[in-house]
Amino acid sequence: MTKNRPVGPKLTNWTPPPAPDGAPLVGRYARLDRLDADRHAADLHRAFSVDDTIWDYLPYGPFSSAAQLHRWAREAAGGSDPLFYAITDLDHGHLGGVASYLRITPQAGTIEAGHINFAPCLQRSRAATEAIFLLIQWAFEAGYRRFEWKCDALNMPSRRAAQRLGLSYEGIFRQATVVKGRNRDTAWFAAIDAEWPALKEAFSLWLDPSNFDAEGHQRESLSSLTRLVRVASDPAQR
């Protein structure tokens, strides 16, 4: 019998974290509230209707009417995994997107962000970045060990976003699923709890108002602040 085979290190002083309860997540620029069809669907439809292509990589949408989106939102809001949030840009006071936690696995300490859809009015804004930061922050500060991001491998904006946010590239799962009758290869990104202190510092520096000039242009990019935290970069972005 082989003895002393390598095994993973024992986890000490760690207990499974709680599942997210949907309480609001509030920052300087963004607020995330648990999705509510009656409160959010009409405003989300107005924001989303500007550009149908934002639904290309999602398994649902676009929605031709507020009523259709309301039906989807009512169903999406009824579950706890995925747990959906509606995102408000606090600078402008309007709803501009949705995001969720999913594949919530407290016993392993893993959680994923997904179903992320930002309307054009939210894209490339401080609120958009802070919305994802708030999801990451809650997860690690609640005790999760791993925060995941997965997307269609052809969705380069999502892959660029994951890397900019400091999540490390972990590879491509080929023929992972079928979406809207099409094959989907899935790109994987993640951060782990050991990386969180440095990531939190990077986000705090980027989100600080002093990082933006009078016209709102960033002085230092988030990518430059998170570059040293990532253990692997996406080869498609070199």
Short mmCIF file of C-alpha atoms in Angstrom, two decimals:
data_model
loop_
_atom_site.label_atom_id
_atom_site.label_comp_id
_atom_site.label_asym_id
_atom_site.label_seq_id
_atom_site.Cartn_x
_atom_site.Cartn_y
_atom_site.Cartn_z
CA MET A 1 0.00 0.00 0.00
CA THR A 2 1.31 3.45 -0.94
CA LYS A 3 1.75 5.69 2.06
CA ASN A 4 2.05 9.43 2.46
CA ARG A 5 0.27 10.27 -0.78
CA PRO A 6 -0.11 14.03 -1.27
CA VAL A 7 -3.39 15.51 -0.08
CA GLY A 8 -4.68 19.03 0.20
CA PRO A 9 -4.02 21.10 3.29
CA LYS A 10 -6.54 20.88 6.09
CA LEU A 11 -8.76 23.89 6.55
CA THR A 12 -8.52 25.24 10.06
CA ASN A 13 -10.83 27.82 11.58
CA TRP A 14 -13.10 27.75 8.54
CA THR A 15 -16.80 27.01 8.57
CA PRO A 16 -19.21 27.07 5.62
CA PRO A 17 -20.49 30.61 5.04
CA PRO A 18 -24.17 31.57 4.86
CA ALA A 19 -26.05 31.70 1.61
CA PRO A 20 -26.76 35.26 0.44
CA ASP A 21 -30.12 36.50 1.71
CA GLY A 22 -30.75 39.18 -0.92
CA ALA A 23 -30.22 42.12 1.43
CA PRO A 24 -29.33 45.34 -0.41
CA LEU A 25 -25.68 45.89 -1.32
CA VAL A 26 -24.92 49.61 -1.32
CA GLY A 27 -21.80 51.48 -2.37
CA ARG A 28 -20.84 55.00 -3.39
CA TYR A 29 -22.03 54.68 -6.98
CA ALA A 30 -24.24 51.58 -7.13
CA ARG A 31 -27.04 49.93 -5.20
CA LEU A 32 -28.10 46.32 -5.65
CA ASP A 33 -31.60 45.32 -4.54
CA ARG A 34 -33.13 41.90 -4.83
CA LEU A 35 -34.97 41.76 -8.13
CA ASP A 36 -38.69 42.48 -7.83
CA ALA A 37 -40.75 42.28 -11.01
CA ASP A 38 -43.36 44.83 -9.93
CA ARG A 39 -40.75 47.36 -8.77
CA HIS A 40 -38.10 46.91 -11.44
CA ALA A 41 -39.39 45.35 -14.68
CA ALA A 42 -40.75 48.48 -16.38
CA ASP A 43 -37.64 50.56 -15.73
CA LEU A 44 -35.34 47.71 -16.73
CA HIS A 45 -37.25 47.23 -19.97
CA ARG A 46 -36.81 50.91 -20.83
CA ALA A 47 -33.08 50.65 -20.20
CA PHE A 48 -32.60 47.32 -21.98
CA SER A 49 -34.74 48.15 -25.03
CA VAL A 50 -32.08 50.48 -26.40
CA ASP A 51 -29.94 47.57 -27.63
CA ASP A 52 -31.13 44.00 -28.21
CA THR A 53 -27.57 42.71 -28.68
CA ILE A 54 -26.98 42.77 -24.91
CA TRP A 55 -28.98 39.50 -24.77
CA ASP A 56 -26.86 37.65 -27.35
CA TYR A 57 -24.95 35.48 -24.87
CA LEU A 58 -27.78 34.94 -22.37
CA PRO A 59 -30.20 31.97 -22.55
CA TYR A 60 -33.24 34.29 -22.62
CA GLY A 61 -34.23 37.63 -24.13
CA PRO A 62 -34.53 40.02 -25.78
CA PHE A 63 -38.01 40.96 -24.62
CA SER A 64 -40.24 42.87 -27.02
CA SER A 65 -42.45 44.36 -24.32
CA ALA A 66 -42.38 45.34 -20.68
CA ALA A 67 -44.95 42.63 -20.03
CA GLN A 68 -42.62 39.95 -21.41
CA LEU A 69 -39.74 41.18 -19.27
CA HIS A 70 -42.07 41.34 -16.27
CA ARG A 71 -42.93 37.64 -16.71
CA TRP A 72 -39.24 36.75 -16.93
CA ALA A 73 -38.40 38.91 -13.90
CA ARG A 74 -41.21 37.40 -11.85
CA GLU A 75 -39.87 33.92 -12.50
CA ALA A 76 -36.22 34.93 -12.00
CA ALA A 77 -37.00 36.74 -8.75
CA GLY A 78 -38.72 33.70 -7.28
CA GLY A 79 -35.57 31.62 -6.83
CA SER A 80 -32.67 31.68 -4.41
CA ASP A 81 -30.12 30.21 -6.85
CA PRO A 82 -29.74 32.16 -9.04
CA LEU A 83 -30.39 35.06 -6.66
CA PHE A 84 -31.03 38.09 -8.83
CA TYR A 85 -30.35 41.75 -8.07
CA ALA A 86 -31.44 44.89 -9.90
CA ILE A 87 -28.70 47.53 -10.17
CA THR A 88 -29.28 51.25 -9.67
CA ASP A 89 -26.74 53.84 -10.75
CA LEU A 90 -26.79 56.22 -7.79
CA ASP A 91 -25.25 59.10 -9.76
CA HIS A 92 -28.28 59.18 -12.04
CA GLY A 93 -30.90 57.40 -9.96
CA HIS A 94 -31.94 54.97 -12.69
CA LEU A 95 -32.00 51.22 -12.98
CA GLY A 96 -29.49 49.97 -15.49
CA GLY A 97 -28.94 46.25 -15.15
CA VAL A 98 -29.16 42.95 -13.37
CA ALA A 99 -26.70 40.45 -11.91
CA SER A 100 -26.98 37.37 -9.77
CA TYR A 101 -25.25 34.96 -7.49
CA LEU A 102 -25.53 31.37 -8.70
CA ARG A 103 -24.08 27.93 -8.09
CA ILE A 104 -24.04 28.94 -4.45
CA THR A 105 -22.21 26.14 -2.61
CA PRO A 106 -21.52 27.10 1.00
CA GLN A 107 -20.21 23.63 1.91
CA ALA A 108 -17.35 24.15 -0.54
CA GLY A 109 -17.10 27.89 -0.01
CA THR A 110 -17.73 28.67 -3.67
CA ILE A 111 -20.06 31.16 -5.31
CA GLU A 112 -20.42 32.53 -8.84
CA ALA A 113 -21.59 35.80 -10.37
CA GLY A 114 -23.62 35.44 -13.53
CA HIS A 115 -26.65 36.48 -15.57
CA ILE A 116 -24.93 39.86 -15.73
CA ASN A 117 -26.64 42.23 -18.13
CA PHE A 118 -25.85 45.93 -18.22
CA ALA A 119 -27.90 48.31 -20.35
CA PRO A 120 -25.93 50.84 -22.41
CA CYS A 121 -26.63 53.53 -19.79
CA LEU A 122 -24.77 51.45 -17.16
CA GLN A 123 -21.93 50.08 -19.26
CA ARG A 124 -18.43 51.44 -18.68
CA SER A 125 -19.57 53.38 -15.61
CA ARG A 126 -18.25 53.53 -12.08
CA ALA A 127 -21.57 52.07 -10.95
CA ALA A 128 -21.10 49.02 -13.18
CA THR A 129 -17.66 48.30 -11.74
CA GLU A 130 -18.78 48.91 -8.18
CA ALA A 131 -21.80 46.62 -8.62
CA ILE A 132 -19.51 43.66 -9.27
CA PHE A 133 -17.14 44.78 -6.53
CA LEU A 134 -20.06 44.70 -4.07
CA LEU A 135 -20.86 41.13 -5.09
CA ILE A 136 -17.24 40.07 -4.67
CA GLN A 137 -16.91 41.93 -1.38
CA TRP A 138 -19.99 40.35 0.16
CA ALA A 139 -18.88 36.87 -0.87
CA PHE A 140 -15.37 37.02 0.58
CA GLU A 141 -16.36 38.90 3.69
CA ALA A 142 -19.11 36.34 4.33
CA GLY A 143 -16.44 33.62 4.30
CA TYR A 144 -16.48 32.20 0.77
CA ARG A 145 -13.18 30.79 -0.45
CA ARG A 146 -13.71 31.15 -4.19
CA PHE A 147 -15.57 33.62 -6.42
CA GLU A 148 -16.22 32.46 -9.99
CA TRP A 149 -17.07 34.14 -13.30
CA LYS A 150 -17.97 32.09 -16.37
CA CYS A 151 -19.00 33.31 -19.79
CA ASP A 152 -19.38 32.28 -23.40
CA ALA A 153 -15.84 31.95 -24.73
CA LEU A 154 -16.87 34.12 -27.70
CA ASN A 155 -18.03 36.92 -25.41
CA MET A 156 -14.85 38.97 -25.40
CA PRO A 157 -16.35 41.96 -23.52
CA SER A 158 -17.18 39.61 -20.63
CA ARG A 159 -13.72 38.04 -20.74
CA ARG A 160 -12.09 41.47 -20.72
CA ALA A 161 -14.31 42.53 -17.82
CA ALA A 162 -13.39 39.47 -15.76
CA GLN A 163 -9.68 40.07 -16.23
CA ARG A 164 -10.00 43.81 -15.54
CA LEU A 165 -11.77 42.95 -12.29
CA GLY A 166 -8.75 40.93 -11.20
CA LEU A 167 -10.15 37.44 -11.79
CA SER A 168 -7.63 34.90 -13.02
CA TYR A 169 -8.16 32.95 -16.23
CA GLU A 170 -8.63 29.22 -15.65
CA GLY A 171 -9.29 27.86 -19.12
CA ILE A 172 -11.98 26.90 -21.62
CA PHE A 173 -14.54 24.16 -21.08
CA ARG A 174 -15.26 22.97 -24.60
CA GLN A 175 -18.87 22.25 -25.64
CA ALA A 176 -19.96 23.04 -22.11
CA THR A 177 -23.60 23.71 -22.93
CA VAL A 178 -26.14 24.72 -25.59
CA VAL A 179 -27.59 28.25 -25.56
CA LYS A 180 -30.41 29.27 -27.91
CA GLY A 181 -29.67 26.22 -30.05
CA ARG A 182 -25.98 27.08 -30.42
CA ASN A 183 -22.88 25.46 -28.98
CA ARG A 184 -21.23 27.31 -26.14
CA ASP A 185 -17.65 26.86 -25.03
CA THR A 186 -17.29 28.41 -21.58
CA ALA A 187 -14.37 30.54 -20.34
CA TRP A 188 -13.65 30.28 -16.61
CA PHE A 189 -12.24 32.98 -14.33
CA ALA A 190 -11.98 33.10 -10.53
CA ALA A 191 -10.48 34.76 -7.50
CA ILE A 192 -9.76 33.08 -4.17
CA ASP A 193 -9.88 34.41 -0.63
CA ALA A 194 -6.10 34.78 -0.34
CA GLU A 195 -6.27 37.33 -3.17
CA TRP A 196 -9.12 39.33 -1.68
CA PRO A 197 -7.12 41.81 0.45
CA ALA A 198 -5.09 42.95 -2.56
CA LEU A 199 -8.18 43.02 -4.79
CA LYS A 200 -10.09 45.07 -2.23
CA GLU A 201 -7.25 47.58 -2.09
CA ALA A 202 -7.18 47.82 -5.89
CA PHE A 203 -10.93 48.44 -6.09
CA SER A 204 -10.81 50.97 -3.26
CA LEU A 205 -8.10 52.93 -5.03
CA TRP A 206 -9.92 52.84 -8.37
CA LEU A 207 -13.34 53.77 -6.96
CA ASP A 208 -11.98 56.66 -4.88
CA PRO A 209 -13.27 59.96 -6.30
CA SER A 210 -9.68 61.24 -6.42
CA ASN A 211 -8.96 58.70 -9.18
CA PHE A 212 -11.17 60.67 -11.57
CA ASP A 213 -10.61 64.09 -13.09
CA ALA A 214 -13.21 66.82 -13.47
CA GLU A 215 -14.52 65.21 -16.65
CA GLY A 216 -14.86 61.82 -14.97
CA HIS A 217 -11.88 60.22 -16.72
CA GLN A 218 -9.91 57.72 -14.68
CA ARG A 219 -6.38 58.61 -13.69
CA GLU A 220 -5.29 55.00 -13.12
CA SER A 221 -6.99 52.02 -14.74
CA LEU A 222 -8.42 49.15 -12.74
CA SER A 223 -6.56 46.71 -14.96
CA SER A 224 -3.24 48.19 -13.92
CA LEU A 225 -4.22 47.96 -10.26
CA THR A 226 -5.36 44.33 -10.45
CA ARG A 227 -2.65 43.03 -12.79
CA LEU A 228 -0.33 41.85 -10.03
CA VAL A 229 -3.16 40.05 -8.22
CA ARG A 230 -4.04 37.76 -11.12
CA VAL A 231 -2.16 34.47 -11.22
CA ALA A 232 -3.02 33.79 -14.88
CA SER A 233 -4.02 36.00 -17.79
CA ASP A 234 -6.43 35.27 -20.60
CA PRO A 235 -4.36 34.32 -23.69
CA ALA A 236 -7.02 35.83 -25.94
CA GLN A 237 -6.26 39.26 -24.49
CA ARG A 238 -2.51 39.33 -25.03
#
